[in-house]
PDB file of C-alpha atoms in Angstrom:
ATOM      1  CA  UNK V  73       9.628  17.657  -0.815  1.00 84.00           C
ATOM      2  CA  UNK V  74       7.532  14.590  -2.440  1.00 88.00           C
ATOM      3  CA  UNK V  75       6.895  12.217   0.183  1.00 96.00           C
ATOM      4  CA  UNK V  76       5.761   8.870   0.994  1.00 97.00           C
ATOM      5  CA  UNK V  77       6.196   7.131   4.254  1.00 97.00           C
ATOM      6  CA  UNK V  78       5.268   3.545   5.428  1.00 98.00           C
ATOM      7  CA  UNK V  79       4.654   2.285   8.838  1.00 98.00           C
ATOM      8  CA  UNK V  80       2.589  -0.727  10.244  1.00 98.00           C
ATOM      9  CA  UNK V  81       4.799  -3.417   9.585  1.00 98.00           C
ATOM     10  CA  UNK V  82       5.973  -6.112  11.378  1.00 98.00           C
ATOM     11  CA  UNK V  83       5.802 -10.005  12.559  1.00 98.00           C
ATOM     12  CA  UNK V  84       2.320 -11.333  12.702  1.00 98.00           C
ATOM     13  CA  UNK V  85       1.162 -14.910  13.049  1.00 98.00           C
ATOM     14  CA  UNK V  86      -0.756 -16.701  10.565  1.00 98.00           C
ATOM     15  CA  UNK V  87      -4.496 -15.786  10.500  1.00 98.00           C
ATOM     16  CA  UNK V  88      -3.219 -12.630  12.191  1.00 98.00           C
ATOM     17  CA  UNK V  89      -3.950  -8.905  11.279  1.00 98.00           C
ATOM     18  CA  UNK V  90      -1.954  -5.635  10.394  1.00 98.00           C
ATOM     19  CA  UNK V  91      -2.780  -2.152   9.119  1.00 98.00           C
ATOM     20  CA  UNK V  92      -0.107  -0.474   7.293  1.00 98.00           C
ATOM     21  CA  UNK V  93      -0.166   3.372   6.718  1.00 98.00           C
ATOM     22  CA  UNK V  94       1.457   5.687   4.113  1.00 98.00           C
ATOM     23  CA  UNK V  95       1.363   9.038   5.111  1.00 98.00           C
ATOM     24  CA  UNK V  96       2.265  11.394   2.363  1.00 97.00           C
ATOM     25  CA  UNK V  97       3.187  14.991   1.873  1.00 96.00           C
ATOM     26  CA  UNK V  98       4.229  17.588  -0.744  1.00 91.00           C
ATOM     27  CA  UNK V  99       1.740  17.034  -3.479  1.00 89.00           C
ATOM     28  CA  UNK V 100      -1.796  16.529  -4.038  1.00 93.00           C
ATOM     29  CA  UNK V 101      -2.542  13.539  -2.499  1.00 95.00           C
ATOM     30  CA  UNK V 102      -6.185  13.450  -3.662  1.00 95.00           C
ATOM     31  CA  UNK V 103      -5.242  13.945  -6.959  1.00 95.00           C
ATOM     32  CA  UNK V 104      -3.723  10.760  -7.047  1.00 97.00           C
ATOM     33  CA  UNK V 105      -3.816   6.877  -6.903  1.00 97.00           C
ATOM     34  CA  UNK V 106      -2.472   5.322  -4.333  1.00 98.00           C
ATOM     35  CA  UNK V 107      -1.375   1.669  -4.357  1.00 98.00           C
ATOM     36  CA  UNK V 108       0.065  -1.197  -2.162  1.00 98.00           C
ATOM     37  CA  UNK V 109       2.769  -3.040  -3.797  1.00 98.00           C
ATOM     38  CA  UNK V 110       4.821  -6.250  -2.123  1.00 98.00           C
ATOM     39  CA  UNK V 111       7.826  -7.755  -3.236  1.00 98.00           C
ATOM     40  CA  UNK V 112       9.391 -10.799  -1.831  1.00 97.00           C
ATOM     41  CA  UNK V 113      12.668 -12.122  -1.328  1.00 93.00           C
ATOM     42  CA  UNK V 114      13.868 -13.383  -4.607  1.00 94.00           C
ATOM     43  CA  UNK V 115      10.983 -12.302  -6.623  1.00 96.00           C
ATOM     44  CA  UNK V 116       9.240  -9.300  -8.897  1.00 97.00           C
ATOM     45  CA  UNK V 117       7.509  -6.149  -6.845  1.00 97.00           C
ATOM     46  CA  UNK V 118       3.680  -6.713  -7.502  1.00 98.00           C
ATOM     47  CA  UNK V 119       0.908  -4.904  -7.277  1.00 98.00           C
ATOM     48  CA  UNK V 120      -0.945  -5.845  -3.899  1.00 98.00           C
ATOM     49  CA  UNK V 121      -3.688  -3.050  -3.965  1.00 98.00           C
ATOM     50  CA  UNK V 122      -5.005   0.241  -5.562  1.00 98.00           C
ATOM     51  CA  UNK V 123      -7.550   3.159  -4.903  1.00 98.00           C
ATOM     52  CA  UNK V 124      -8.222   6.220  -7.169  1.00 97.00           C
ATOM     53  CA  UNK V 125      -8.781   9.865  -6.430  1.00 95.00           C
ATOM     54  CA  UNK V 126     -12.826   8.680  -6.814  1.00 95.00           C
ATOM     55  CA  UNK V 127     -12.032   6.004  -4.639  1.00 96.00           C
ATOM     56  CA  UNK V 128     -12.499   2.795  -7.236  1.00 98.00           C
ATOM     57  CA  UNK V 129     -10.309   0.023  -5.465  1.00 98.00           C
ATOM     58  CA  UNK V 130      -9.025  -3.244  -7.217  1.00 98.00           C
ATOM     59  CA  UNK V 131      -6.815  -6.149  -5.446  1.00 98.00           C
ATOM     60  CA  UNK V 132      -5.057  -8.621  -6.783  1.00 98.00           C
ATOM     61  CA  UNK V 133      -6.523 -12.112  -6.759  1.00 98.00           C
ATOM     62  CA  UNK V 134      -4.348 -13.412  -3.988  1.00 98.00           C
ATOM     63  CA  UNK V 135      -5.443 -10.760  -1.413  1.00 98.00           C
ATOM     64  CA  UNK V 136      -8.509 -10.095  -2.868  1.00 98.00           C
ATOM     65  CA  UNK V 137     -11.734 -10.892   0.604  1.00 98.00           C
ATOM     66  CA  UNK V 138      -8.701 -10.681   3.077  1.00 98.00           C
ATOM     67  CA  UNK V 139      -7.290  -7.094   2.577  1.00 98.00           C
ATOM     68  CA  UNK V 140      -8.978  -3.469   2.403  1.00 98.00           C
ATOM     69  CA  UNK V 141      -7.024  -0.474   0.604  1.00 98.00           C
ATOM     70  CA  UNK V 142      -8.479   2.827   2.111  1.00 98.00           C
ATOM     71  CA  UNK V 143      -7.730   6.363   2.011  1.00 98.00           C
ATOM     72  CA  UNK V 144      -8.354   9.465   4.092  1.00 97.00           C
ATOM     73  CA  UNK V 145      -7.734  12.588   2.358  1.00 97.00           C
ATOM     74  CA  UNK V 146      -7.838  15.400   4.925  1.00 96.00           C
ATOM     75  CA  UNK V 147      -4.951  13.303   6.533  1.00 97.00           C
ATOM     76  CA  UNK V 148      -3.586  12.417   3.341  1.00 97.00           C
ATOM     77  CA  UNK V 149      -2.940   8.979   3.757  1.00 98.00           C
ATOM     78  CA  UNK V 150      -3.333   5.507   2.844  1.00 98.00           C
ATOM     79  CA  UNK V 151      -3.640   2.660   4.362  1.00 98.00           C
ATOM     80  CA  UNK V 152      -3.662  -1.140   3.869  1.00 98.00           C
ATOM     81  CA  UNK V 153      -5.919  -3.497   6.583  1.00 98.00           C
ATOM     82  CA  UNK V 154      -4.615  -6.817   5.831  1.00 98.00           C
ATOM     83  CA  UNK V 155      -6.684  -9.796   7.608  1.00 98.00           C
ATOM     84  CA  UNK V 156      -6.142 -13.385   7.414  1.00 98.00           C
ATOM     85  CA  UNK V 157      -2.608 -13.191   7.256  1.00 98.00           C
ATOM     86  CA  UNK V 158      -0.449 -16.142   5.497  1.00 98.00           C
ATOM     87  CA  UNK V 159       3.168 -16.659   5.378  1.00 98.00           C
ATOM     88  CA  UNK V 160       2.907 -16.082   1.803  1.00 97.00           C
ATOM     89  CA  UNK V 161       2.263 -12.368   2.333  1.00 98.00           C
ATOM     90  CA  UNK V 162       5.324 -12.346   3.585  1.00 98.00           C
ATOM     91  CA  UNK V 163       7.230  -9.607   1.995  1.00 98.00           C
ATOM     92  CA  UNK V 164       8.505  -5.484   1.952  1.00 98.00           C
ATOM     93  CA  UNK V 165       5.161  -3.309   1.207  1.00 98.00           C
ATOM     94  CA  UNK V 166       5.854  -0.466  -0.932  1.00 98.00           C
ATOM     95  CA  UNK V 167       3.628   2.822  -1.100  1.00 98.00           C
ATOM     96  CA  UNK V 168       3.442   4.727  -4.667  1.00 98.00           C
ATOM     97  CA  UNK V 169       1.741   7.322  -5.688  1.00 97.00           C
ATOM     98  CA  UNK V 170       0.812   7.950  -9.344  1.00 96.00           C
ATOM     99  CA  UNK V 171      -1.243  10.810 -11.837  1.00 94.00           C
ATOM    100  CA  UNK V 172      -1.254  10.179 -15.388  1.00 90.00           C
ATOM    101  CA  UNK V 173       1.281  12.651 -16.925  1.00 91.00           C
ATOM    102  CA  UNK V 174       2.639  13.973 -13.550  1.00 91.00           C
ATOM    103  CA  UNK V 175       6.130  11.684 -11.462  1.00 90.00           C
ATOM    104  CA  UNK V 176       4.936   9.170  -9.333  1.00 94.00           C
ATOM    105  CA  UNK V 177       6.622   8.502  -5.843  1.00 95.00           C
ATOM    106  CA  UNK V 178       7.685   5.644  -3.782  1.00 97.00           C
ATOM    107  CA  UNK V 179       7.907   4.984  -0.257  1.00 97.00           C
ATOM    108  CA  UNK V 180      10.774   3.239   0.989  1.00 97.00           C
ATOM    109  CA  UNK V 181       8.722   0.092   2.522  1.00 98.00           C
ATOM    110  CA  UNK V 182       7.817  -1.458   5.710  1.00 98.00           C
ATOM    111  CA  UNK V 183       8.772  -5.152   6.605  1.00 98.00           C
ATOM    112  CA  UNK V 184       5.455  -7.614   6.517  1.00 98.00           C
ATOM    113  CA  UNK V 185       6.331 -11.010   8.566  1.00 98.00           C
ATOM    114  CA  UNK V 186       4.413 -13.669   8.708  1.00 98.00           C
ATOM    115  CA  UNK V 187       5.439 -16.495  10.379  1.00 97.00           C
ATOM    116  CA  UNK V 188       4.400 -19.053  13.352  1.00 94.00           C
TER     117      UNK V 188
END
């Protein structure tokens, strides 16, 4: 019933640009935050991005100037412009969805490649 699925994905150049999307349905999407979180091949899931139900957004340092988290609540999704791609952004974006005190919820990822 609780939903979240990626798309956008794909193999970009360097210095290229994708938008990923996470559409959601079966709970309150504004209610919650949405983030963007990466993880590599041999390393830890991190947090990429994040936007609250008032719309405060925080990135981490690495992507901070070369990505935008947005969200659009009457379609109830989120979405993640990445610009100024490098092959260290290379990695499987995850969706989640969390609300203090309530589950959170997990997409199942979309491929990022970048690569020359």
């Amino acid at each position: 019933q609780m939903q979240l699925v990626e798309s956008g994905g794909g193999l970009v150049q360097p210095g290229g640009s994708l938008r990923l999307s996470c559409a959601a349905s079966g709970f309150t999407f504004s209610r919650y935050a949405m983030s963007w979180y990466r993880q590599a091949p041999g390393k830890e899931r991190e947090l990429v991005a994040s936007i609250t139900s008032a719309r405060t957004t925080n990135y981490a340092s690495s992507v901070k100037g070369r990505f935008t988290i947005s969200r659009d609540n009457i379609k109830n999704t989120v979405y993640l412009q990445m610009n100024s791609l490098k092959p260290e952004d290379t990695a499987v974006y995850y969706c989640n969805a969390d609300r203090p005190g309530w589950q959170s919820y997990w997409g199942q990822g979309t491929q990022v490649t970048v690569s020359s």
